[in-house]
Structure formats: C-alpha cells, structure tokens
Amino acid sequence: MTASEGCVHRALIYDERDELLSSVTSFLREGVDAGERGLVWAAPQKIEWIRGELGEQAEAVDFESADVVYRIQGRATRALIGYLAKARGDRVRLVAEQSLALRTSPEVLDYLRMESAANVVFGSSGLSILCPYDAATLSEEVLETCRGAHPGLVRNGADIESASYRPPAEFIRGLQQVTYPPLSAVSFGCDGPEDLAPARSFMRAQAAALLLDREATADLVLAVDEVLSNAILHGHAPGRVWVYREGLMLVCHVHDSGPGFADPLAGYLPPDQDAARGRGLWIARQICDCVEVANDATGTHVRLLVKLPAAR
Amino acid sequence: MAGLYGLRPGSHVCALYRDDEERRRVATAFVRCALAAGDRVIYVAANGTSESPLDLLEQDGVDTERQLHSGQLILRKFEDLYGKAGQPQLLPIEEGLRQAVERSRADGFPGLRMATELAWLPRVISLEQLMRWEQVAGRAQLQVGITSVCQYDQRELPAEQAELIAGAHLAIADPDGEAPLATFLATNEPWGLRVRGELDLSNRDAFASCLRVRLEHQDELVIDLGELRFVDAGALETLFEVAAELPEHGRIVLANASTWVRKVIDVSGLSDPRVELAP
C-alpha cells in the first residue's frame, strides 16, 4: 500500500516478538528502499531489537525512546508535527508504540482518542504510521477500541481494513463519559475573570497538600487556568473546579454550565487546525497525563489528571 | 462605595478620609490602580501640604523615583494648575484637561488619572463655589475621559456638607478593594513596559492597551518580565496579536523572561519573528 496525499494509519496487534519484528522491519525496509524517512518510537529494548533486525538499513531510520516521547503522551502529536516540518516534504514512515500496559485506564483511553484524532491531524500529510499493540499485555477491550481508531490493520504480514473503524468524531464522542467528583472532593467556584487568581491560589494549596512538586504544580495551575478561562469566555457561569485524588492520580475537575465543545476533536487538533476554543485543551494535553472532556444535562466537564509523585 | 480598580475612564469619585492612615490607603490604592491600567497619574498635592505624597507612596511600596522618571507619575501643586489658593481660577478647565490627556497619550499612556488633595479647599471658598467647581470639574473630566479621585478630610466637614460633596461624585472610593493583579510600569530607557504581578484573562485587555499605546510612539518595545509571577497562554497570545499588527521591522523584546514564560510560549505554539526573547 502506498500513501497518496492521505495518511495510512494501521495497527499491528501482535502476540509474539517475532511477529512484531518481522512486520515492523518489513514496513521500515519498504520505506528505506523507496527513499523515505523512517522514525521509530518504541521502548529502548524494542529499539535495540529493531536496529538489530534492520542491520545496515537502521542508518536510514531515526529512533527515539517512547519513555521520552510519551512522557506526557499528549505531546506526541506535536512531536510528530515537528518531525514532519523538519522532513521538509520527504515522505515519512513512523512506528509508534508506547508501553500502554503501564498506563492507567483513563490514560489508555486518552491515548486511543489521540490515535483516532491522528487520522484528521495527519490526514493530508502523506505519512504512514504503524502502531504495534502488544496483545499479551492488553485487554481485549483495549484492543477492540484500538481497532476502532485505526482504518487499517496488519495481520500475518498482510494489510486489511479494520471493520471496527469509526470516523474520529464519532469514535471520540463514543469514549466521552462523565465521571463525577466524589462528594468528599474540595471545590472552588469560578464564574468570572476576577475569580481566576483566587482559583489558582486554591489549586496551589490543594496540589501542595497532595505533595505534588513545585514544577508539576505550576504546570497544573496553568492547565486549570486555561480550561477555566475557556469556560469563562465560552461557557456559562456558574463554573467550579474540584480537586481530588483518584488512585495514583491527582484530578482537577472543571465544570461549567455551557454546552461545551462543538467538535469532539477540540484539543486533539493543533491550534492552527482548530477552528476555535480548543487551545486551552491543547495546552492542557501537553501538560497533563490525561485530559477527559464530556457533557451531561448540567453542562461541560473537563478532567485533568496528573500523576502524583509516588507514581512518577 | 466603589472599588478603585476597574473604574471606567472619566469616573469622578471622592474619598472622605477620617485619619492619615485612610488618606494614605486611598492615595496609594488610586495610584496602584492607575499603574494596573498602565495609565499616567497626576497627583495634585495641596498647597503647602505637610507630608509629601511621595513619602506616602514610597511607604506603600510604590517605586516613585522610577515612575517619576518615566513620566508615569507626575506631581503637581494645586495652584500650578488652578491658580492661587483663596482666589483659584477654577474656570474654564476643560481645555487644559483635554490637552493633558492628549499629551499623556502622546507620551505612551493609555489613559490619564488625577488624584487631588482638596481638604483645604472648603476652608478658602464657599460651599456654593466648591459645589460649582466640583460639578464643572466632574463634567470636564467625564468629557475628556480622566479618572479622578478628590480627597477630602471628613473630620473638617459638617455631615451635610460631606453628603453634598459626596453627591457631586459618581461614588465614594473604597480604598480596601482587592489589590490589582498586575501593574504596568512605563520605562523610557529602553522604551517599554515593566510588568509586575500576574497576567490572565482579567487583565490581558489592559496589558494589550498598554502595549498598543506605547507602540504608537515607536515600534520597538522592551517588556521587562522579571517581576512577572504568572502568565497564561491567553495573555501571551494577546501579546503576539499585538506583535502581528506591527510592521515587518517592528519588535517586541521580552527581557528577563523566566523559564516559565518560555515554556508557556512553547506549549501554546506561539511564534512571530517580531517577538524576540532576550537571552
């Protein structure tokens, strides 16, 4: 399969190491032979395996550790945009895999939403993406969701269409579900611009109480400020932010009474592709480990999740 | 009671202080609010006042020397503006005020504010004259868009006089309102602005007005962000919007930008060749 001006985005759901390596290396070799650029984002161990398999052809491929690229997984979209800009029109093939088994389930779902959005973000980039998913470590539910985010699948070395594939807007909307803050969560009202500074002080105090370090706190305060500003500008008062702990994550839950984002891809698209209103969420996604957006009859809910120090 | 922060241009408010502490709070709150808008403030001192208003402001942490130097703070005597005490030439004043506003704009300030010490005035003119002057001054200030506070000593005024004077103003000033989130301090060498405090949705429009008015003067501006404690992407986006209005050779130089500022610019994906980060 060759890319025209579109984007070829396939998932490789593999059971064994050999299956992973043979599909990945033949995908990369095809590109190297055609004079394309290759890029691999994978765990350091897998990078070593792939290099070994490629032999001399590995010289024509760039490798980056998934631990770095996906440290904040929301930054991956931007990293790829940056790589494409440097490639200056050369065709690019990307192998992208992070260790999803190490992520919490909200993070896994956010990653899958980002995967789906990639079909839009890179829709006219001429990019080929192969996303390995390790069936041995992931649940069938995650794998089935993954099939919904990828238009194509690689099975036994052959490309097939994914019957479960859903258009990104529909796919993302299907994964949006409101999670309500626990009754015990502390909260702070924020209805207008003058409430933002007190809301930031509240956030700083709460983050300190949950032992978040200074830098992570400053980042989180920015993300909350952006989402609250967006709610003030485009949503409806009253607005409120709750802070609570959920397992190993700190959650900031922002609610406003407005109808929310018209486009379910808001915040997954870079600002220059986003019609409006998504910049705050885009920024939040570069800062937080996970961002969730959902609506109910009361308005819009945005949940920002960051790992607490114990989980880092 | 009206908070001094967020007063509309042209608001003519009055302060009735009951002791020196209250007098100090009103004066400094008013000056701070002017600085929060990036406006020029003319402080009109009483004739032969015992305590210098500069000392009052210094005590409250306003760096008066630098702001006097940049022309953002101007200190005048009542008689220089309105004539000798006892026989003040109170009318007509609108033309003089209009010129002051134009000069202030040309000097790079979005607005002009005046704080006037008037405790002595009821002693030297009749109540009728005083009320007439307040009305004329209030109307003229509204016409030309000067925000002002008239400061009277309540201890010297019979209750009904105090009430009449208050009635000639839009509101009574509340010196205990919230402190402004940021102040925008004009700088001349280099031509620019020093931002102290925090920038967010609540003050980014004021920030943008300061930038635009200072850029009317010359199209290179140095913004000192060394005392900026917080800034969000929306406020920086505003700065980049202003930069985008500049001609190609125009420059906004961000001096003393913290790693935080650089990070917010980075995650927001903002860039413009006219915005320069000084190392």
Coordinates of C-alpha atoms in Angstrom, one line a residue:
Chain A
M1 CA 0.0 0.0 0.0
T2 CA 1.4 3.4 -0.8
A3 CA 0.4 6.7 0.5
S4 CA -1.0 9.3 -1.9
E5 CA -1.6 12.6 -0.2
G6 CA -3.5 11.0 2.6
C7 CA -2.3 9.2 5.7
V8 CA -2.0 5.4 6.1
H9 CA -2.6 4.6 9.7
R10 CA -2.6 0.9 10.7
A11 CA -2.5 -1.1 13.9
L12 CA -0.4 -4.2 14.3
I13 CA -1.8 -6.3 17.1
Y14 CA 0.9 -8.9 17.8
D15 CA 1.3 -11.8 20.1
E16 CA 5.0 -12.5 19.9
R17 CA 8.2 -10.7 19.5
D18 CA 8.9 -12.3 16.1
E19 CA 5.6 -11.2 14.7
L20 CA 6.3 -7.6 15.9
L21 CA 9.8 -7.6 14.4
S22 CA 9.0 -9.0 11.0
S23 CA 6.1 -6.7 10.4
V24 CA 7.9 -3.6 11.7
T25 CA 11.1 -4.3 9.8
S26 CA 9.4 -5.0 6.5
F27 CA 7.3 -1.8 7.0
L28 CA 10.5 0.2 7.5
R29 CA 12.6 -1.6 4.8
E30 CA 9.9 -0.8 2.3
G31 CA 10.3 2.9 3.2
V32 CA 14.0 2.9 3.2
D33 CA 14.1 1.3 -0.3
A34 CA 11.7 4.0 -1.5
G35 CA 14.0 6.7 -0.1
E36 CA 11.5 7.7 2.6
R37 CA 12.4 8.7 6.2
G38 CA 11.9 6.2 8.9
L39 CA 11.1 7.1 12.5
V40 CA 10.7 4.6 15.4
W41 CA 9.2 5.5 18.8
A42 CA 9.4 2.4 21.0
A43 CA 10.7 1.1 24.3
P44 CA 14.5 1.1 24.5
Q45 CA 14.6 -2.7 24.4
K46 CA 12.5 -2.9 21.3
I47 CA 14.6 -0.2 19.6
E48 CA 17.6 -2.5 20.1
W49 CA 15.7 -5.5 18.6
I50 CA 14.5 -3.4 15.6
R51 CA 18.0 -2.0 15.0
G52 CA 19.5 -5.5 15.1
E53 CA 16.9 -6.8 12.6
L54 CA 17.4 -3.8 10.2
G55 CA 21.2 -4.1 10.2
E56 CA 22.7 -1.5 7.9
Q57 CA 19.4 -0.1 7.0
A58 CA 18.9 1.1 10.5
E59 CA 21.2 4.0 9.5
A60 CA 18.4 5.5 7.5
V61 CA 16.0 5.4 10.4
D62 CA 15.6 7.7 13.4
F63 CA 14.9 6.2 16.8
E64 CA 13.5 7.9 19.9
S65 CA 12.7 6.3 23.2
A66 CA 9.0 6.1 23.9
D67 CA 9.8 6.9 27.5
V68 CA 10.8 10.4 26.3
V69 CA 8.3 10.9 23.5
Y70 CA 5.3 9.7 25.6
R71 CA 6.4 11.0 29.0
I72 CA 3.4 13.3 28.6
Q73 CA 1.6 11.4 25.9
G74 CA -0.4 14.4 24.7
R75 CA 2.9 15.9 23.3
A76 CA 3.4 13.1 20.8
T77 CA 1.1 14.8 18.2
R78 CA 3.2 17.9 18.4
A79 CA 6.5 16.0 18.3
L80 CA 5.3 14.4 15.0
I81 CA 4.3 17.7 13.6
G82 CA 7.7 19.0 14.4
Y83 CA 9.4 16.0 12.8
L84 CA 7.4 16.4 9.6
A85 CA 8.3 20.1 9.5
K86 CA 12.0 19.1 9.6
A87 CA 11.5 16.4 7.0
R88 CA 10.5 19.2 4.6
G89 CA 8.1 17.3 2.4
D90 CA 10.1 14.0 2.4
R91 CA 7.8 11.0 3.0
V92 CA 7.9 9.7 6.5
R93 CA 7.1 6.3 8.0
L94 CA 6.5 6.1 11.7
V95 CA 6.4 3.1 14.0
A96 CA 4.7 4.3 17.2
E97 CA 4.4 2.2 20.3
Q98 CA 4.4 3.0 24.0
S99 CA 4.0 0.6 26.9
L100 CA 0.3 1.0 27.4
A101 CA 0.2 -1.8 29.9
L102 CA 2.0 0.7 32.3
R103 CA -0.7 3.3 31.9
T104 CA -3.9 3.8 33.9
S105 CA -7.1 3.1 32.1
P106 CA -8.1 6.8 31.7
E107 CA -4.6 7.4 30.1
V108 CA -5.1 4.5 27.8
L109 CA -8.5 5.8 26.6
D110 CA -7.0 9.3 26.1
Y111 CA -4.2 7.8 24.1
L112 CA -6.7 5.9 21.9
R113 CA -8.7 9.2 21.3
M114 CA -5.4 10.8 20.3
E115 CA -4.8 7.9 17.9
S116 CA -8.2 8.4 16.3
A117 CA -7.6 12.2 16.0
A118 CA -4.3 11.5 14.3
N119 CA -6.4 10.4 11.2
V120 CA -7.5 14.0 11.0
V121 CA -4.4 15.8 12.1
F122 CA -2.2 14.0 9.6
G123 CA -5.0 13.4 7.1
S124 CA -3.1 15.1 4.3
S125 CA 0.5 14.6 5.3
G126 CA 1.4 11.6 3.2
L127 CA 2.5 9.9 6.4
S128 CA 2.4 6.1 7.0
I129 CA 2.0 5.1 10.6
L130 CA 2.2 1.6 12.0
C131 CA 1.1 1.3 15.6
P132 CA 2.1 -2.0 17.4
Y133 CA -0.2 -3.2 20.2
D134 CA 1.0 -6.0 22.4
A135 CA -1.9 -8.4 22.7
A136 CA -0.1 -10.3 25.5
T137 CA -0.3 -7.3 27.9
L138 CA -3.5 -5.6 26.8
S139 CA -7.2 -6.5 27.4
E140 CA -9.4 -7.5 24.5
E141 CA -11.5 -4.4 25.3
V142 CA -8.5 -2.1 24.7
L143 CA -7.6 -4.0 21.5
E144 CA -11.1 -3.7 20.2
T145 CA -11.1 0.1 20.9
C146 CA -7.8 0.3 19.1
R147 CA -9.3 -1.3 16.0
G148 CA -11.9 1.5 16.1
A149 CA -9.2 4.1 15.9
H150 CA -7.2 2.6 13.0
P151 CA -8.5 2.5 9.5
G152 CA -6.2 -0.4 8.7
L153 CA -4.8 -3.5 10.5
V154 CA -1.7 -5.6 9.7
R155 CA -2.3 -9.3 10.2
N156 CA 0.1 -12.1 9.3
G157 CA 2.1 -9.6 7.2
A158 CA -1.0 -8.5 5.2
D159 CA -2.8 -5.2 5.3
I160 CA -6.5 -5.4 5.9
E161 CA -9.2 -2.9 6.5
S162 CA -10.4 -2.5 10.1
A163 CA -14.1 -3.5 10.2
S164 CA -14.4 -1.8 13.6
Y165 CA -13.0 1.6 12.4
R166 CA -15.1 4.6 13.2
P167 CA -14.7 8.2 12.0
P168 CA -12.7 10.2 14.6
A169 CA -15.5 12.5 15.7
E170 CA -17.9 9.5 16.3
F171 CA -15.1 7.4 17.9
I172 CA -14.1 10.1 20.3
R173 CA -17.7 11.0 21.2
G174 CA -18.3 7.3 21.9
L175 CA -15.5 7.4 24.5
Q176 CA -16.7 10.5 26.3
Q177 CA -18.4 9.7 29.6
V178 CA -18.8 11.9 32.6
T179 CA -17.1 10.9 35.7
Y180 CA -18.4 12.8 38.7
P181 CA -16.2 14.1 41.5
P182 CA -16.6 12.3 44.8
L183 CA -18.8 14.0 47.4
S184 CA -15.7 14.5 49.6
A185 CA -13.8 16.5 47.0
V186 CA -13.0 20.1 47.9
S187 CA -14.0 22.7 45.3
F188 CA -13.8 26.3 44.4
G189 CA -16.3 28.5 42.4
C190 CA -15.1 30.4 39.4
D191 CA -17.6 32.5 37.4
G192 CA -15.6 35.4 36.0
P193 CA -12.1 36.6 35.2
E194 CA -11.6 38.0 38.6
D195 CA -12.0 34.6 40.1
L196 CA -9.1 33.1 38.3
A197 CA -6.3 34.4 40.6
P198 CA -8.1 33.0 43.7
A199 CA -8.7 29.8 41.9
R200 CA -5.0 29.5 41.1
S201 CA -4.2 30.0 44.8
F202 CA -6.7 27.3 45.7
M203 CA -5.1 24.9 43.2
R204 CA -1.6 25.6 44.5
A205 CA -2.7 24.9 48.1
Q206 CA -4.5 21.7 47.1
A207 CA -1.6 20.5 45.0
A208 CA 0.8 21.1 47.9
A209 CA -1.5 19.2 50.2
L210 CA -1.3 16.2 47.8
L211 CA 2.5 16.6 47.7
L212 CA 2.8 17.5 44.1
D213 CA 6.2 19.1 43.5
R214 CA 6.7 22.7 42.5
E215 CA 7.2 22.4 38.8
A216 CA 4.3 19.9 38.4
T217 CA 2.1 22.3 40.4
A218 CA 3.0 25.3 38.3
D219 CA 2.1 23.2 35.2
L220 CA -1.1 22.0 36.6
V221 CA -2.1 25.5 37.7
L222 CA -1.6 26.7 34.1
A223 CA -3.7 23.9 32.7
V224 CA -6.5 24.6 35.1
D225 CA -6.3 28.4 34.4
E226 CA -6.5 27.7 30.6
V227 CA -9.5 25.4 31.0
L228 CA -11.3 27.8 33.4
S229 CA -10.5 30.8 31.1
N230 CA -12.1 28.9 28.3
A231 CA -15.1 28.1 30.3
I232 CA -15.5 31.8 31.3
L233 CA -15.1 33.0 27.8
H234 CA -17.2 30.5 26.0
G235 CA -19.2 28.5 28.6
H236 CA -21.7 29.7 31.1
A237 CA -21.5 30.5 34.8
P238 CA -21.5 29.0 37.3
G239 CA -18.2 27.3 37.0
R240 CA -16.4 25.2 39.6
V241 CA -13.2 23.3 40.0
W242 CA -12.9 20.2 42.2
V243 CA -9.6 18.7 43.3
Y244 CA -9.3 15.1 44.5
R245 CA -7.1 12.1 44.4
E246 CA -8.0 9.1 42.3
G247 CA -5.7 6.2 42.8
L248 CA -2.2 7.4 42.0
M249 CA -3.5 10.4 40.1
L250 CA -4.5 14.0 41.1
V251 CA -7.7 15.1 39.4
C252 CA -8.8 18.6 38.7
H253 CA -12.4 18.5 37.5
V254 CA -13.6 21.7 35.9
H255 CA -17.3 22.1 35.3
D256 CA -19.2 24.9 33.6
S257 CA -22.9 25.2 32.7
G258 CA -22.3 25.7 28.9
P259 CA -23.0 23.3 26.1
G260 CA -19.3 22.5 25.7
F261 CA -17.2 22.0 22.7
A262 CA -19.0 21.6 19.4
D263 CA -16.2 19.5 17.9
P264 CA -15.2 16.3 19.9
L265 CA -11.7 16.7 18.4
A266 CA -11.2 20.0 20.3
G267 CA -7.8 19.9 22.0
Y268 CA -6.6 17.0 19.9
L269 CA -6.0 19.3 16.9
P270 CA -3.1 21.7 17.0
P271 CA -4.2 25.4 17.4
D272 CA -3.7 26.1 13.7
Q273 CA -6.1 23.3 12.6
D274 CA -8.6 24.1 15.4
A275 CA -11.4 26.5 14.4
A276 CA -11.5 27.9 17.9
R277 CA -11.8 27.2 21.6
G278 CA -9.5 24.2 21.7
R279 CA -6.2 26.0 22.5
G280 CA -6.8 25.7 26.3
L281 CA -7.4 21.9 26.0
W282 CA -4.4 21.5 23.6
I283 CA -2.2 23.2 26.2
A284 CA -3.7 21.1 29.0
R285 CA -2.9 18.0 27.0
Q286 CA 0.8 18.9 26.7
I287 CA 1.0 19.3 30.5
C288 CA -1.3 16.7 32.0
D289 CA -1.0 12.9 31.8
C290 CA -4.7 12.7 30.7
V291 CA -7.5 15.0 29.7
E292 CA -11.1 14.0 29.5
V293 CA -14.0 16.0 28.1
A294 CA -17.6 15.1 28.5
N295 CA -21.1 16.6 28.7
D296 CA -24.3 16.0 30.5
A297 CA -27.5 17.9 31.1
T298 CA -25.7 20.2 33.6
G299 CA -23.0 21.3 31.3
T300 CA -19.4 20.5 30.4
H301 CA -16.9 18.5 32.4
V302 CA -13.2 18.6 31.8
R303 CA -11.0 16.4 33.9
L304 CA -7.3 17.0 34.1
L305 CA -5.2 14.1 35.5
V306 CA -1.6 14.2 36.6
K307 CA 0.4 11.5 38.3
L308 CA 1.2 12.0 41.9
P309 CA 4.9 11.8 43.0
A310 CA 4.5 8.2 44.1
A311 CA 3.5 7.2 40.6
R312 CA 6.3 9.0 38.8
Chain B
M1 CA -18.7 52.6 47.8
A2 CA -16.8 51.8 44.6
G3 CA -13.6 49.8 44.3
L4 CA -10.9 51.9 42.6
Y5 CA -9.8 49.0 40.5
G6 CA -11.8 48.8 37.3
L7 CA -13.2 52.3 37.3
R8 CA -14.3 53.4 33.8
P9 CA -12.4 56.2 32.2
G10 CA -13.9 59.5 33.2
S11 CA -15.2 58.3 36.6
H12 CA -15.1 61.1 39.1
V13 CA -15.0 59.7 42.6
C14 CA -14.5 61.1 46.0
A15 CA -12.7 59.9 49.1
L16 CA -13.7 61.1 52.6
Y17 CA -10.9 60.0 54.9
R18 CA -11.1 60.1 58.6
D19 CA -7.4 59.8 59.5
D20 CA -4.0 59.8 58.0
E21 CA -4.0 56.1 57.6
E22 CA -7.1 56.2 55.5
R23 CA -5.7 59.1 53.5
R24 CA -2.6 57.0 52.7
R25 CA -4.6 54.0 51.7
V26 CA -6.8 55.9 49.3
A27 CA -3.9 57.7 47.7
T28 CA -1.8 54.6 47.2
A29 CA -4.7 52.5 46.1
F30 CA -5.6 55.0 43.5
V31 CA -2.0 55.2 42.2
R32 CA -1.7 51.5 42.1
C33 CA -4.9 51.2 40.1
A34 CA -3.6 53.7 37.6
L35 CA -0.4 51.6 37.3
A36 CA -2.6 48.5 36.9
A37 CA -4.0 50.1 33.8
G38 CA -0.6 51.4 32.6
D39 CA -2.1 54.9 32.9
R40 CA -0.4 58.2 33.8
V41 CA -1.4 59.6 37.1
I42 CA -1.1 63.2 38.1
Y43 CA -1.0 63.7 41.8
V44 CA -2.2 67.1 42.7
A45 CA -0.9 68.0 46.2
A46 CA -2.5 70.5 48.5
N47 CA -0.7 73.9 48.7
G48 CA 1.8 73.7 51.5
T49 CA 1.0 70.2 52.4
S50 CA 2.9 68.8 55.5
E51 CA 3.5 65.3 54.3
S52 CA 4.7 64.6 50.8
P53 CA 2.5 62.3 48.8
L54 CA 5.7 60.7 47.5
D55 CA 6.6 59.6 51.1
L56 CA 3.1 58.1 51.4
L57 CA 3.5 56.2 48.1
E58 CA 7.0 55.0 49.0
Q59 CA 5.9 53.7 52.4
D60 CA 3.4 51.6 50.5
G61 CA 5.9 50.1 48.2
V62 CA 5.4 52.2 45.0
D63 CA 8.8 52.9 43.4
T64 CA 8.1 56.6 42.9
E65 CA 11.5 57.6 41.6
R66 CA 11.4 55.3 38.6
Q67 CA 7.8 56.2 37.8
L68 CA 8.5 60.0 38.1
H69 CA 11.4 59.5 35.8
S70 CA 9.3 57.7 33.2
G71 CA 6.6 60.3 33.4
Q72 CA 4.0 57.8 34.5
L73 CA 3.7 59.7 37.8
I74 CA 3.6 63.4 37.9
L75 CA 3.4 65.5 41.0
R76 CA 1.8 69.0 40.8
K77 CA 0.7 71.7 43.2
F78 CA -2.9 72.7 43.1
E79 CA -2.0 76.3 42.5
D80 CA 0.1 75.4 39.5
L81 CA -3.0 74.0 37.8
Y82 CA -5.8 76.1 39.1
G83 CA -4.2 79.4 40.4
K84 CA -3.5 80.7 43.9
A85 CA -5.4 79.5 46.9
G86 CA -8.1 81.9 48.1
Q87 CA -8.8 83.0 44.6
P88 CA -8.4 79.9 42.4
Q89 CA -9.1 80.4 38.7
L90 CA -11.3 77.4 38.6
L91 CA -13.0 78.0 35.2
P92 CA -12.6 77.1 32.4
I93 CA -10.7 73.9 32.9
E94 CA -11.9 71.6 30.2
E95 CA -9.4 72.8 27.6
G96 CA -6.5 72.3 29.9
L97 CA -7.6 68.9 30.8
R98 CA -8.1 67.9 27.2
Q99 CA -4.5 69.0 26.4
A100 CA -3.2 67.0 29.4
V101 CA -5.0 63.8 28.1
E102 CA -3.6 64.3 24.6
R103 CA -0.1 64.8 26.0
S104 CA -0.4 61.7 28.1
R105 CA -1.4 59.6 25.1
A106 CA 1.5 61.0 23.1
D107 CA 3.8 60.1 25.9
G108 CA 2.7 56.5 25.7
F109 CA 0.0 56.1 28.3
P110 CA -3.5 54.7 27.5
G111 CA -5.2 56.9 30.0
L112 CA -4.8 59.8 32.4
R113 CA -5.9 59.8 36.1
M114 CA -5.7 62.5 38.7
A115 CA -5.7 62.3 42.4
T116 CA -6.4 65.7 44.0
E117 CA -5.9 66.7 47.7
L118 CA -8.8 69.0 48.4
A119 CA -9.1 69.0 52.2
W120 CA -8.0 72.7 52.3
L121 CA -10.4 73.9 49.6
P122 CA -13.6 74.2 51.7
R123 CA -11.6 76.5 54.1
V124 CA -10.9 79.1 51.3
I125 CA -14.0 79.1 49.2
S126 CA -17.7 79.0 49.9
L127 CA -19.7 75.7 49.7
E128 CA -21.6 77.1 46.8
Q129 CA -18.3 77.8 44.9
L130 CA -17.0 74.4 45.8
M131 CA -20.0 72.6 44.6
R132 CA -20.0 74.6 41.3
W133 CA -16.3 73.7 40.8
E134 CA -16.8 70.0 41.5
Q135 CA -19.7 69.9 39.0
V136 CA -17.7 71.7 36.3
A137 CA -14.6 69.6 37.0
G138 CA -16.5 66.3 37.1
R139 CA -18.2 67.1 33.8
A140 CA -15.0 68.2 32.1
Q141 CA -13.2 65.0 33.3
L142 CA -16.0 62.9 32.0
Q143 CA -15.8 64.7 28.7
V144 CA -12.1 64.1 28.2
G145 CA -12.0 60.7 30.0
I146 CA -9.9 61.5 33.1
T147 CA -10.5 59.2 36.0
S148 CA -10.1 61.1 39.2
V149 CA -10.4 61.0 42.9
C150 CA -11.0 64.1 45.1
Q151 CA -9.7 63.6 48.6
Y152 CA -11.4 65.4 51.4
D153 CA -10.9 65.3 55.2
Q154 CA -14.2 64.2 56.6
R155 CA -13.2 65.4 60.1
E156 CA -13.3 69.0 58.8
L157 CA -16.7 68.8 57.1
P158 CA -20.1 69.0 58.8
A159 CA -22.1 65.9 57.9
E160 CA -24.5 67.7 55.5
Q161 CA -21.5 69.3 53.6
A162 CA -19.8 65.9 53.3
E163 CA -23.0 64.5 51.9
L164 CA -23.3 67.2 49.4
I165 CA -19.7 66.8 48.3
A166 CA -20.2 63.0 48.0
G167 CA -23.3 63.6 45.9
A168 CA -21.3 65.6 43.4
H169 CA -19.3 62.5 42.6
L170 CA -20.0 59.2 40.9
A171 CA -19.2 57.3 44.0
I172 CA -17.2 57.2 47.2
A173 CA -13.9 55.4 46.8
D174 CA -13.3 52.2 48.7
P175 CA -9.6 52.0 49.4
D176 CA -9.8 48.5 50.7
G177 CA -10.8 46.8 47.5
E178 CA -8.6 44.0 46.2
A179 CA -5.1 44.9 45.1
P180 CA -4.7 44.8 41.3
L181 CA -3.2 41.6 40.0
A182 CA -0.5 43.3 37.9
T183 CA 0.9 46.8 37.4
F184 CA 2.2 48.1 34.1
L185 CA 5.1 50.4 34.7
A186 CA 6.3 52.6 31.9
T187 CA 10.0 52.6 31.1
N188 CA 11.8 55.2 28.9
E189 CA 15.3 53.7 28.6
P190 CA 14.7 51.4 26.9
W191 CA 11.3 52.4 25.7
G192 CA 8.9 49.8 27.1
L193 CA 7.0 48.4 30.0
R194 CA 7.8 46.6 33.2
V195 CA 5.1 44.1 34.2
R196 CA 4.8 43.2 37.9
G197 CA 2.4 40.5 39.2
E198 CA 0.2 38.1 37.3
L199 CA -1.3 38.3 33.8
D200 CA -4.5 36.4 33.0
L201 CA -7.9 36.8 31.4
S202 CA -8.8 39.5 33.9
N203 CA -6.1 42.0 32.8
R204 CA -4.9 40.9 29.4
D205 CA -7.0 43.7 27.7
A206 CA -5.4 46.3 29.9
F207 CA -2.0 44.8 29.0
A208 CA -2.8 44.9 25.3
S209 CA -3.9 48.6 25.5
C210 CA -0.6 49.5 27.2
L211 CA 1.4 47.7 24.5
R212 CA -0.6 49.4 21.7
V213 CA -0.3 52.9 23.1
R214 CA 3.4 52.5 23.8
L215 CA 3.9 51.2 20.3
E216 CA 2.2 54.3 18.9
H217 CA 5.4 56.1 20.0
Q218 CA 7.9 53.8 18.4
D219 CA 7.6 50.3 17.0
E220 CA 10.2 48.7 19.2
L221 CA 9.2 47.9 22.7
V222 CA 11.2 46.2 25.5
I223 CA 8.9 44.4 28.0
D224 CA 10.6 43.5 31.3
L225 CA 9.1 40.3 32.6
G226 CA 11.5 39.9 35.5
E227 CA 8.8 40.5 38.1
L228 CA 6.0 38.6 36.4
R229 CA 4.8 35.9 38.7
F230 CA 2.3 34.1 36.5
V231 CA 1.2 34.4 32.9
D232 CA -1.2 32.2 30.9
A233 CA -1.3 31.4 27.2
G234 CA -4.2 33.7 26.6
A235 CA -2.3 36.7 27.9
L236 CA 0.8 35.8 25.8
E237 CA -1.5 35.2 22.8
T238 CA -2.7 38.8 23.2
L239 CA 1.0 40.0 23.1
F240 CA 1.5 38.0 19.9
E241 CA -1.6 39.5 18.4
V242 CA -0.3 43.0 19.1
A243 CA 3.0 42.0 17.5
A244 CA 1.3 40.7 14.4
E245 CA -0.1 44.3 13.9
L246 CA 3.4 45.7 13.7
P247 CA 5.3 46.4 10.5
E248 CA 7.9 43.9 9.5
H249 CA 10.7 45.7 11.2
G250 CA 8.7 46.2 14.4
R251 CA 9.9 44.4 17.6
I252 CA 8.6 43.3 20.9
V253 CA 11.6 42.2 23.0
L254 CA 10.8 40.1 26.1
A255 CA 13.5 40.8 28.6
N256 CA 14.2 38.7 31.7
A257 CA 11.7 36.1 30.6
S258 CA 11.7 33.2 33.1
T259 CA 11.8 29.6 32.0
W260 CA 8.1 29.6 32.9
V261 CA 7.4 32.3 30.3
R262 CA 9.4 30.4 27.7
K263 CA 7.5 27.2 28.5
V264 CA 4.1 28.8 28.1
I265 CA 5.1 30.3 24.8
D266 CA 6.3 26.8 23.7
V267 CA 3.3 24.8 24.8
S268 CA 0.9 27.4 23.2
G269 CA 2.8 27.1 19.9
L270 CA 3.1 30.9 19.7
S271 CA 5.7 32.4 17.3
D272 CA 6.3 35.6 15.4
P273 CA 9.5 36.9 14.1
R274 CA 8.7 40.3 15.6
V275 CA 8.7 38.8 19.1
E276 CA 12.2 38.3 20.5
L277 CA 13.3 36.6 23.7
A278 CA 16.3 38.4 25.0
P279 CA 18.8 35.8 26.3

